[in-house]
Short mmCIF file of N, CA and C in Angstrom, two decimals:
data_model
loop_
_atom_site.label_atom_id
_atom_site.label_comp_id
_atom_site.label_asym_id
_atom_site.label_seq_id
_atom_site.Cartn_x
_atom_site.Cartn_y
_atom_site.Cartn_z
N MET A 227 -79.66 -57.42 -67.63
CA MET A 227 -78.88 -57.72 -66.46
C MET A 227 -79.10 -56.63 -65.41
N LEU A 228 -79.17 -57.04 -64.16
CA LEU A 228 -79.39 -56.09 -63.07
C LEU A 228 -78.07 -55.55 -62.55
N HIS A 229 -78.08 -54.24 -62.23
CA HIS A 229 -76.88 -53.57 -61.73
C HIS A 229 -77.24 -52.73 -60.52
N LYS A 230 -76.32 -52.66 -59.56
CA LYS A 230 -76.45 -51.70 -58.48
C LYS A 230 -75.90 -50.39 -59.04
N MET A 231 -76.68 -49.32 -58.88
CA MET A 231 -76.27 -48.05 -59.48
C MET A 231 -74.96 -47.54 -58.92
N GLY A 232 -74.68 -47.80 -57.65
CA GLY A 232 -73.42 -47.37 -57.07
C GLY A 232 -72.23 -47.95 -57.81
N GLY A 233 -72.38 -49.15 -58.36
CA GLY A 233 -71.30 -49.80 -59.09
C GLY A 233 -71.11 -49.28 -60.50
N LEU A 234 -72.05 -48.45 -60.96
CA LEU A 234 -71.95 -47.90 -62.32
C LEU A 234 -71.29 -46.52 -62.36
N LEU A 235 -71.11 -45.91 -61.20
CA LEU A 235 -70.47 -44.59 -61.16
C LEU A 235 -69.02 -44.70 -61.63
N ASN A 236 -68.58 -43.70 -62.34
CA ASN A 236 -67.22 -43.59 -62.89
C ASN A 236 -66.93 -44.56 -64.03
N LEU A 237 -67.94 -45.26 -64.52
CA LEU A 237 -67.72 -46.13 -65.68
C LEU A 237 -67.40 -45.29 -66.91
N PRO A 238 -66.59 -45.82 -67.81
CA PRO A 238 -66.35 -45.11 -69.07
C PRO A 238 -67.58 -45.18 -69.97
N ILE A 239 -67.76 -44.14 -70.75
CA ILE A 239 -68.84 -44.07 -71.73
C ILE A 239 -68.17 -44.00 -73.10
N PHE A 240 -68.51 -44.97 -73.96
CA PHE A 240 -67.90 -45.06 -75.28
C PHE A 240 -68.92 -44.79 -76.37
N SER A 241 -68.44 -44.17 -77.45
CA SER A 241 -69.26 -43.99 -78.65
C SER A 241 -69.35 -45.33 -79.37
N LEU A 242 -70.55 -45.74 -79.69
CA LEU A 242 -70.77 -47.00 -80.40
C LEU A 242 -70.20 -46.94 -81.81
N THR A 243 -70.22 -45.78 -82.44
CA THR A 243 -69.78 -45.67 -83.83
C THR A 243 -68.27 -45.51 -83.98
N SER A 244 -67.64 -44.74 -83.07
CA SER A 244 -66.20 -44.51 -83.21
C SER A 244 -65.35 -45.37 -82.28
N GLY A 245 -65.94 -45.86 -81.20
CA GLY A 245 -65.17 -46.62 -80.22
C GLY A 245 -64.37 -45.74 -79.27
N ASN A 246 -64.52 -44.42 -79.40
CA ASN A 246 -63.79 -43.49 -78.55
C ASN A 246 -64.50 -43.31 -77.21
N LYS A 247 -63.69 -43.15 -76.16
CA LYS A 247 -64.24 -42.80 -74.85
C LYS A 247 -64.63 -41.33 -74.90
N ILE A 248 -65.89 -41.04 -74.58
CA ILE A 248 -66.33 -39.65 -74.66
C ILE A 248 -66.61 -39.04 -73.30
N ALA A 249 -66.70 -39.86 -72.25
CA ALA A 249 -66.99 -39.32 -70.93
C ALA A 249 -66.90 -40.44 -69.89
N GLU A 250 -67.15 -40.05 -68.63
CA GLU A 250 -67.31 -40.99 -67.53
C GLU A 250 -68.60 -40.66 -66.81
N VAL A 251 -69.22 -41.68 -66.26
CA VAL A 251 -70.46 -41.49 -65.50
C VAL A 251 -70.14 -40.77 -64.19
N LYS A 252 -70.81 -39.67 -63.96
CA LYS A 252 -70.67 -38.96 -62.69
C LYS A 252 -71.93 -39.11 -61.84
N ASN A 253 -73.06 -39.27 -62.49
CA ASN A 253 -74.31 -39.43 -61.76
C ASN A 253 -75.40 -39.88 -62.72
N PHE A 254 -76.57 -40.14 -62.17
CA PHE A 254 -77.72 -40.53 -62.96
C PHE A 254 -78.91 -39.67 -62.56
N ILE A 255 -79.85 -39.54 -63.47
CA ILE A 255 -81.12 -38.91 -63.13
C ILE A 255 -82.19 -39.99 -63.28
N LEU A 256 -82.95 -40.17 -62.21
CA LEU A 256 -83.99 -41.19 -62.17
C LEU A 256 -85.36 -40.54 -62.18
N ASN A 257 -86.32 -41.19 -62.80
CA ASN A 257 -87.70 -40.72 -62.81
C ASN A 257 -88.53 -41.76 -62.08
N THR A 258 -89.02 -41.41 -60.87
CA THR A 258 -89.80 -42.38 -60.09
C THR A 258 -91.22 -42.53 -60.61
N GLU A 259 -91.66 -41.62 -61.47
CA GLU A 259 -93.00 -41.74 -62.05
C GLU A 259 -93.01 -42.79 -63.16
N THR A 260 -92.01 -42.74 -64.04
CA THR A 260 -91.92 -43.72 -65.12
C THR A 260 -91.14 -44.96 -64.68
N GLU A 261 -90.49 -44.86 -63.50
CA GLU A 261 -89.68 -45.94 -62.94
C GLU A 261 -88.51 -46.29 -63.85
N LYS A 262 -87.94 -45.25 -64.50
CA LYS A 262 -86.85 -45.47 -65.45
C LYS A 262 -85.71 -44.50 -65.19
N LEU A 263 -84.58 -44.87 -65.77
CA LEU A 263 -83.45 -43.97 -65.84
C LEU A 263 -83.82 -42.87 -66.83
N GLN A 264 -83.58 -41.61 -66.47
CA GLN A 264 -83.90 -40.48 -67.35
C GLN A 264 -82.69 -40.08 -68.18
N GLY A 265 -81.51 -40.19 -67.56
CA GLY A 265 -80.31 -39.80 -68.27
C GLY A 265 -79.08 -39.97 -67.41
N ILE A 266 -77.93 -39.65 -67.99
CA ILE A 266 -76.64 -39.82 -67.32
C ILE A 266 -75.96 -38.46 -67.24
N VAL A 267 -75.49 -38.12 -66.06
CA VAL A 267 -74.73 -36.89 -65.86
C VAL A 267 -73.25 -37.24 -66.02
N VAL A 268 -72.54 -36.43 -66.82
CA VAL A 268 -71.11 -36.65 -67.04
C VAL A 268 -70.35 -35.40 -66.59
N GLU A 269 -69.04 -35.49 -66.61
CA GLU A 269 -68.21 -34.37 -66.16
C GLU A 269 -68.47 -33.12 -66.99
N GLU A 270 -68.06 -31.99 -66.42
CA GLU A 270 -68.17 -30.69 -67.10
C GLU A 270 -69.60 -30.35 -67.51
N ASP A 271 -70.53 -30.59 -66.61
CA ASP A 271 -71.93 -30.22 -66.82
C ASP A 271 -72.56 -30.87 -68.05
N GLY A 272 -72.10 -32.01 -68.43
CA GLY A 272 -72.67 -32.71 -69.58
C GLY A 272 -73.79 -33.64 -69.16
N PHE A 273 -74.66 -33.93 -70.11
CA PHE A 273 -75.82 -34.79 -69.87
C PHE A 273 -76.05 -35.66 -71.10
N ILE A 274 -76.32 -36.93 -70.87
CA ILE A 274 -76.68 -37.84 -71.96
C ILE A 274 -78.10 -38.31 -71.72
N ASP A 275 -78.98 -37.99 -72.64
CA ASP A 275 -80.37 -38.40 -72.54
C ASP A 275 -80.48 -39.91 -72.75
N LEU A 276 -81.46 -40.51 -72.12
CA LEU A 276 -81.65 -41.95 -72.21
C LEU A 276 -81.78 -42.42 -73.66
N LYS A 277 -82.37 -41.61 -74.53
CA LYS A 277 -82.57 -42.01 -75.93
C LYS A 277 -81.24 -42.25 -76.65
N ASP A 278 -80.15 -41.69 -76.12
CA ASP A 278 -78.84 -41.85 -76.74
C ASP A 278 -78.03 -43.00 -76.13
N VAL A 279 -78.58 -43.67 -75.12
CA VAL A 279 -77.89 -44.79 -74.48
C VAL A 279 -78.23 -46.07 -75.23
N TYR A 280 -77.20 -46.76 -75.70
CA TYR A 280 -77.40 -48.00 -76.44
C TYR A 280 -77.38 -49.22 -75.52
N SER A 281 -76.41 -49.25 -74.59
CA SER A 281 -76.35 -50.37 -73.66
C SER A 281 -75.62 -49.98 -72.38
N ILE A 282 -75.95 -50.71 -71.31
CA ILE A 282 -75.32 -50.52 -70.01
C ILE A 282 -74.82 -51.87 -69.54
N SER A 283 -73.53 -51.93 -69.21
CA SER A 283 -72.98 -53.16 -68.64
C SER A 283 -72.18 -52.80 -67.39
N ALA A 284 -71.65 -53.79 -66.72
CA ALA A 284 -70.85 -53.56 -65.52
C ALA A 284 -69.49 -52.95 -65.86
N GLU A 285 -69.10 -52.99 -67.14
CA GLU A 285 -67.79 -52.49 -67.54
C GLU A 285 -67.82 -51.15 -68.26
N ALA A 286 -68.91 -50.85 -68.96
CA ALA A 286 -68.96 -49.61 -69.75
C ALA A 286 -70.39 -49.31 -70.16
N ILE A 287 -70.59 -48.08 -70.58
CA ILE A 287 -71.87 -47.65 -71.15
C ILE A 287 -71.60 -47.24 -72.60
N MET A 288 -72.41 -47.78 -73.50
CA MET A 288 -72.26 -47.48 -74.93
C MET A 288 -73.38 -46.51 -75.34
N VAL A 289 -73.00 -45.48 -76.10
CA VAL A 289 -73.97 -44.48 -76.55
C VAL A 289 -73.86 -44.28 -78.05
N VAL A 290 -74.90 -43.71 -78.64
CA VAL A 290 -74.93 -43.47 -80.08
C VAL A 290 -74.53 -42.02 -80.39
N LEU A 291 -73.63 -41.48 -79.60
CA LEU A 291 -73.13 -40.11 -79.78
C LEU A 291 -71.65 -40.15 -80.10
N GLU A 292 -71.17 -39.11 -80.76
CA GLU A 292 -69.73 -38.96 -80.99
C GLU A 292 -69.10 -38.09 -79.90
N LYS A 293 -69.89 -37.17 -79.36
CA LYS A 293 -69.41 -36.30 -78.28
C LYS A 293 -70.62 -35.81 -77.50
N ILE A 294 -70.35 -35.27 -76.33
CA ILE A 294 -71.41 -34.73 -75.48
C ILE A 294 -71.78 -33.35 -76.01
N THR A 295 -73.01 -33.21 -76.44
CA THR A 295 -73.45 -31.92 -76.98
C THR A 295 -74.35 -31.18 -76.00
N ASP A 296 -74.97 -31.88 -75.07
CA ASP A 296 -75.89 -31.26 -74.13
C ASP A 296 -75.12 -30.88 -72.87
N LYS A 297 -74.68 -29.62 -72.81
CA LYS A 297 -73.92 -29.15 -71.65
C LYS A 297 -74.69 -28.03 -70.98
N ARG A 298 -75.00 -28.28 -69.73
CA ARG A 298 -75.70 -27.27 -68.93
C ARG A 298 -75.54 -27.65 -67.46
N PRO A 299 -75.49 -26.66 -66.60
CA PRO A 299 -75.39 -26.97 -65.17
C PRO A 299 -76.63 -27.75 -64.73
N LEU A 300 -76.41 -28.70 -63.85
CA LEU A 300 -77.52 -29.51 -63.35
C LEU A 300 -78.33 -28.67 -62.38
N ALA A 301 -79.57 -28.41 -62.74
CA ALA A 301 -80.46 -27.63 -61.89
C ALA A 301 -80.99 -28.51 -60.76
N LYS A 302 -81.57 -27.88 -59.76
CA LYS A 302 -82.20 -28.66 -58.69
C LYS A 302 -83.36 -29.43 -59.29
N LEU A 303 -83.38 -30.72 -59.01
CA LEU A 303 -84.42 -31.58 -59.58
C LEU A 303 -85.66 -31.56 -58.71
N GLU A 304 -86.79 -31.61 -59.35
CA GLU A 304 -88.08 -31.68 -58.64
C GLU A 304 -88.69 -33.04 -58.89
N PRO A 305 -89.40 -33.59 -57.88
CA PRO A 305 -90.06 -34.89 -58.10
C PRO A 305 -90.93 -34.83 -59.34
N PRO A 306 -90.95 -35.87 -60.14
CA PRO A 306 -90.48 -37.23 -59.86
C PRO A 306 -89.03 -37.48 -60.26
N LEU A 307 -88.23 -36.44 -60.56
CA LEU A 307 -86.84 -36.64 -60.94
C LEU A 307 -85.94 -36.58 -59.70
N PHE A 308 -85.02 -37.54 -59.61
CA PHE A 308 -84.12 -37.62 -58.46
C PHE A 308 -82.74 -38.04 -58.91
N LEU A 309 -81.73 -37.60 -58.17
CA LEU A 309 -80.40 -38.18 -58.27
C LEU A 309 -80.38 -39.36 -57.31
N PRO A 310 -79.62 -40.41 -57.59
CA PRO A 310 -79.58 -41.55 -56.67
C PRO A 310 -79.27 -41.16 -55.22
N GLU A 311 -78.34 -40.21 -55.03
CA GLU A 311 -78.01 -39.84 -53.65
C GLU A 311 -79.16 -39.17 -52.91
N ASP A 312 -80.14 -38.65 -53.66
CA ASP A 312 -81.33 -38.10 -53.02
C ASP A 312 -82.19 -39.21 -52.42
N LEU A 313 -82.07 -40.42 -52.97
CA LEU A 313 -82.86 -41.55 -52.49
C LEU A 313 -82.10 -42.40 -51.47
N ILE A 314 -80.77 -42.50 -51.61
CA ILE A 314 -79.97 -43.30 -50.69
C ILE A 314 -80.15 -42.74 -49.28
N GLY A 315 -80.44 -43.63 -48.34
CA GLY A 315 -80.65 -43.21 -46.96
C GLY A 315 -82.10 -42.92 -46.62
N THR A 316 -83.00 -42.91 -47.62
CA THR A 316 -84.41 -42.67 -47.34
C THR A 316 -84.96 -43.81 -46.49
N PRO A 317 -85.61 -43.50 -45.37
CA PRO A 317 -86.17 -44.55 -44.51
C PRO A 317 -87.27 -45.34 -45.23
N ILE A 318 -87.33 -46.62 -44.91
CA ILE A 318 -88.36 -47.50 -45.44
C ILE A 318 -89.17 -48.00 -44.26
N ILE A 319 -90.50 -47.81 -44.32
CA ILE A 319 -91.38 -48.33 -43.28
C ILE A 319 -92.49 -49.14 -43.93
N SER A 320 -93.07 -50.03 -43.12
CA SER A 320 -94.18 -50.84 -43.65
C SER A 320 -95.50 -50.12 -43.40
N GLU A 321 -96.55 -50.62 -44.00
CA GLU A 321 -97.89 -50.05 -43.80
C GLU A 321 -98.28 -50.07 -42.33
N SER A 322 -97.74 -51.02 -41.57
CA SER A 322 -98.05 -51.11 -40.14
C SER A 322 -97.22 -50.14 -39.31
N GLY A 323 -96.29 -49.42 -39.95
CA GLY A 323 -95.48 -48.43 -39.26
C GLY A 323 -94.14 -48.94 -38.77
N LYS A 324 -93.82 -50.19 -39.05
CA LYS A 324 -92.55 -50.77 -38.60
C LYS A 324 -91.40 -50.28 -39.49
N ALA A 325 -90.32 -49.83 -38.84
CA ALA A 325 -89.13 -49.40 -39.58
C ALA A 325 -88.45 -50.64 -40.15
N VAL A 326 -88.18 -50.62 -41.44
CA VAL A 326 -87.57 -51.76 -42.12
C VAL A 326 -86.09 -51.53 -42.37
N GLY A 327 -85.70 -50.30 -42.58
CA GLY A 327 -84.32 -49.95 -42.88
C GLY A 327 -84.30 -48.69 -43.72
N GLU A 328 -83.30 -48.57 -44.55
CA GLU A 328 -83.22 -47.42 -45.45
C GLU A 328 -82.64 -47.88 -46.78
N ILE A 329 -82.85 -47.06 -47.80
CA ILE A 329 -82.32 -47.41 -49.12
C ILE A 329 -80.79 -47.35 -49.07
N GLY A 330 -80.16 -48.47 -49.44
CA GLY A 330 -78.71 -48.55 -49.48
C GLY A 330 -78.16 -48.42 -50.88
N ASP A 331 -78.93 -48.87 -51.87
CA ASP A 331 -78.53 -48.77 -53.27
C ASP A 331 -79.77 -48.96 -54.13
N ILE A 332 -79.64 -48.64 -55.40
CA ILE A 332 -80.75 -48.74 -56.35
C ILE A 332 -80.41 -49.80 -57.36
N ILE A 333 -81.38 -50.66 -57.67
CA ILE A 333 -81.15 -51.75 -58.61
C ILE A 333 -81.77 -51.37 -59.95
N LEU A 334 -80.94 -51.37 -60.99
CA LEU A 334 -81.34 -50.95 -62.33
C LEU A 334 -81.19 -52.11 -63.29
N ASP A 335 -82.18 -52.30 -64.16
CA ASP A 335 -82.07 -53.27 -65.24
C ASP A 335 -81.33 -52.59 -66.39
N GLY A 336 -80.15 -53.06 -66.70
CA GLY A 336 -79.33 -52.44 -67.73
C GLY A 336 -79.89 -52.57 -69.12
N THR A 337 -80.78 -53.53 -69.33
CA THR A 337 -81.37 -53.74 -70.65
C THR A 337 -82.56 -52.81 -70.88
N THR A 338 -83.46 -52.75 -69.90
CA THR A 338 -84.68 -51.95 -70.06
C THR A 338 -84.54 -50.55 -69.48
N THR A 339 -83.49 -50.30 -68.70
CA THR A 339 -83.24 -49.07 -67.95
C THR A 339 -84.34 -48.78 -66.93
N MET A 340 -85.05 -49.81 -66.53
CA MET A 340 -86.10 -49.68 -65.51
C MET A 340 -85.48 -49.84 -64.12
N ILE A 341 -85.98 -49.06 -63.17
CA ILE A 341 -85.61 -49.24 -61.78
C ILE A 341 -86.34 -50.50 -61.30
N GLN A 342 -85.60 -51.50 -60.86
CA GLN A 342 -86.21 -52.76 -60.44
C GLN A 342 -86.55 -52.78 -58.96
N GLY A 343 -85.79 -52.05 -58.17
CA GLY A 343 -86.03 -52.05 -56.74
C GLY A 343 -84.88 -51.40 -56.01
N PHE A 344 -84.80 -51.73 -54.73
CA PHE A 344 -83.81 -51.10 -53.86
C PHE A 344 -83.17 -52.13 -52.95
N GLU A 345 -81.90 -51.92 -52.66
CA GLU A 345 -81.25 -52.69 -51.62
C GLU A 345 -81.57 -52.00 -50.30
N VAL A 346 -81.92 -52.79 -49.30
CA VAL A 346 -82.27 -52.24 -48.00
C VAL A 346 -81.09 -52.40 -47.06
N SER A 347 -80.65 -51.29 -46.50
CA SER A 347 -79.59 -51.32 -45.49
C SER A 347 -80.24 -51.28 -44.13
N ASP A 348 -79.76 -52.15 -43.25
CA ASP A 348 -80.31 -52.21 -41.89
C ASP A 348 -79.22 -51.88 -40.88
N GLY A 349 -78.25 -51.10 -41.30
CA GLY A 349 -77.11 -50.76 -40.45
C GLY A 349 -75.90 -51.57 -40.86
N LEU A 350 -74.72 -51.00 -40.67
CA LEU A 350 -73.49 -51.62 -41.13
C LEU A 350 -73.28 -53.01 -40.55
N PHE A 351 -73.49 -53.18 -39.25
CA PHE A 351 -73.26 -54.48 -38.63
C PHE A 351 -74.20 -55.54 -39.21
N LYS A 352 -75.49 -55.23 -39.27
CA LYS A 352 -76.45 -56.20 -39.82
C LYS A 352 -76.18 -56.47 -41.30
N ASP A 353 -75.78 -55.43 -42.04
CA ASP A 353 -75.44 -55.62 -43.46
C ASP A 353 -74.29 -56.61 -43.61
N LEU A 354 -73.27 -56.47 -42.75
CA LEU A 354 -72.11 -57.36 -42.83
C LEU A 354 -72.45 -58.78 -42.40
N VAL A 355 -73.25 -58.92 -41.34
CA VAL A 355 -73.58 -60.24 -40.80
C VAL A 355 -74.61 -60.95 -41.67
N SER A 356 -75.68 -60.26 -42.01
CA SER A 356 -76.80 -60.89 -42.70
C SER A 356 -76.86 -60.59 -44.19
N GLY A 357 -76.12 -59.59 -44.63
CA GLY A 357 -76.25 -59.15 -46.02
C GLY A 357 -77.43 -58.20 -46.15
N ARG A 358 -77.50 -57.57 -47.28
CA ARG A 358 -78.61 -56.65 -47.53
C ARG A 358 -79.75 -57.39 -48.20
N THR A 359 -80.95 -56.97 -47.89
CA THR A 359 -82.13 -57.53 -48.55
C THR A 359 -82.58 -56.58 -49.64
N GLN A 360 -83.55 -56.99 -50.42
CA GLN A 360 -84.04 -56.16 -51.51
C GLN A 360 -85.55 -56.02 -51.42
N ILE A 361 -86.02 -54.86 -51.86
CA ILE A 361 -87.46 -54.68 -52.08
C ILE A 361 -87.62 -54.32 -53.54
N PHE A 362 -88.73 -54.74 -54.09
CA PHE A 362 -88.99 -54.47 -55.50
C PHE A 362 -90.10 -53.43 -55.60
N LEU A 363 -90.19 -52.78 -56.73
CA LEU A 363 -91.17 -51.72 -56.90
C LEU A 363 -92.58 -52.20 -56.63
N SER A 364 -92.85 -53.47 -56.90
CA SER A 364 -94.19 -54.01 -56.65
C SER A 364 -94.51 -54.07 -55.15
N ASP A 365 -93.48 -54.00 -54.29
CA ASP A 365 -93.68 -54.01 -52.83
C ASP A 365 -93.99 -52.62 -52.29
N ILE A 366 -93.78 -51.59 -53.09
CA ILE A 366 -93.92 -50.21 -52.61
C ILE A 366 -95.36 -49.73 -52.74
N VAL A 367 -95.86 -49.21 -51.61
CA VAL A 367 -97.22 -48.67 -51.56
C VAL A 367 -97.19 -47.17 -51.84
N ALA A 368 -96.23 -46.46 -51.25
CA ALA A 368 -96.11 -45.01 -51.43
C ALA A 368 -94.64 -44.62 -51.51
N PHE A 369 -94.35 -43.69 -52.40
CA PHE A 369 -92.99 -43.22 -52.62
C PHE A 369 -92.96 -41.75 -52.24
N GLY A 370 -92.79 -41.47 -50.96
CA GLY A 370 -92.82 -40.09 -50.48
C GLY A 370 -91.45 -39.45 -50.43
N GLU A 371 -91.43 -38.15 -50.20
CA GLU A 371 -90.16 -37.45 -50.06
C GLU A 371 -89.49 -37.78 -48.73
N ASP A 372 -90.29 -38.14 -47.72
CA ASP A 372 -89.75 -38.41 -46.39
C ASP A 372 -89.49 -39.89 -46.13
N VAL A 373 -90.37 -40.76 -46.60
CA VAL A 373 -90.23 -42.21 -46.40
C VAL A 373 -90.79 -42.95 -47.60
N ILE A 374 -90.39 -44.21 -47.70
CA ILE A 374 -90.99 -45.13 -48.65
C ILE A 374 -91.79 -46.12 -47.84
N VAL A 375 -93.05 -46.31 -48.21
CA VAL A 375 -93.93 -47.23 -47.50
C VAL A 375 -94.06 -48.51 -48.33
N ILE A 376 -93.84 -49.65 -47.66
CA ILE A 376 -93.96 -50.94 -48.35
C ILE A 376 -95.11 -51.74 -47.77
N LYS A 377 -95.50 -52.79 -48.48
CA LYS A 377 -96.61 -53.64 -48.06
C LYS A 377 -96.36 -54.22 -46.67
N LYS A 378 -97.43 -54.38 -45.92
CA LYS A 378 -97.36 -54.83 -44.53
C LYS A 378 -96.67 -56.17 -44.38
N GLU A 379 -96.96 -57.14 -45.26
CA GLU A 379 -96.38 -58.47 -45.09
C GLU A 379 -94.87 -58.49 -45.28
N LYS A 380 -94.32 -57.44 -45.86
CA LYS A 380 -92.87 -57.38 -46.07
C LYS A 380 -92.13 -56.97 -44.80
N ASP A 381 -92.85 -56.58 -43.72
CA ASP A 381 -92.16 -56.17 -42.49
C ASP A 381 -91.87 -57.34 -41.56
N LYS A 382 -92.07 -58.56 -42.00
CA LYS A 382 -91.86 -59.73 -41.16
C LYS A 382 -90.50 -60.36 -41.39
N GLY A 383 -89.56 -59.58 -41.87
CA GLY A 383 -88.23 -60.10 -42.11
C GLY A 383 -88.07 -60.75 -43.48
N GLU A 384 -89.08 -60.64 -44.33
CA GLU A 384 -89.03 -61.25 -45.65
C GLU A 384 -88.55 -60.28 -46.71
N VAL A 385 -88.21 -59.09 -46.30
CA VAL A 385 -87.87 -58.05 -47.26
C VAL A 385 -86.68 -58.45 -48.09
#
């Protein structure tokens, strides 16, 4: 099932074996090279590696841990690792140089933990009137630190 990452923040994280709530989602670490979720950041400098995540739903995240054992301050991430907020607001342009919008949210497959694509924000008014469009990873030509470049044919309003 596909999820907007913004909607997964603050979800409870439960132990699959005990049924106890062990944390809440505070952030995510994404890997743009593997196009996957790398892990989950929880309160008090905790981290849950992807290998310990059993399932992700719109209501909760289930893990195969009894408690958070990996506690360390979150260091500054270097590409290809990003926090979602590092990507939100990144401008999107087409190969022809046309501004398409900016990343408004990240779409994650909760089953495979793969990044499926991005919601494109074209400004609050247009978002409210027309809704947000989506681009998929297959549409992306270059994933830079300054902009994301998408295929030329996607700049014709088909994004």
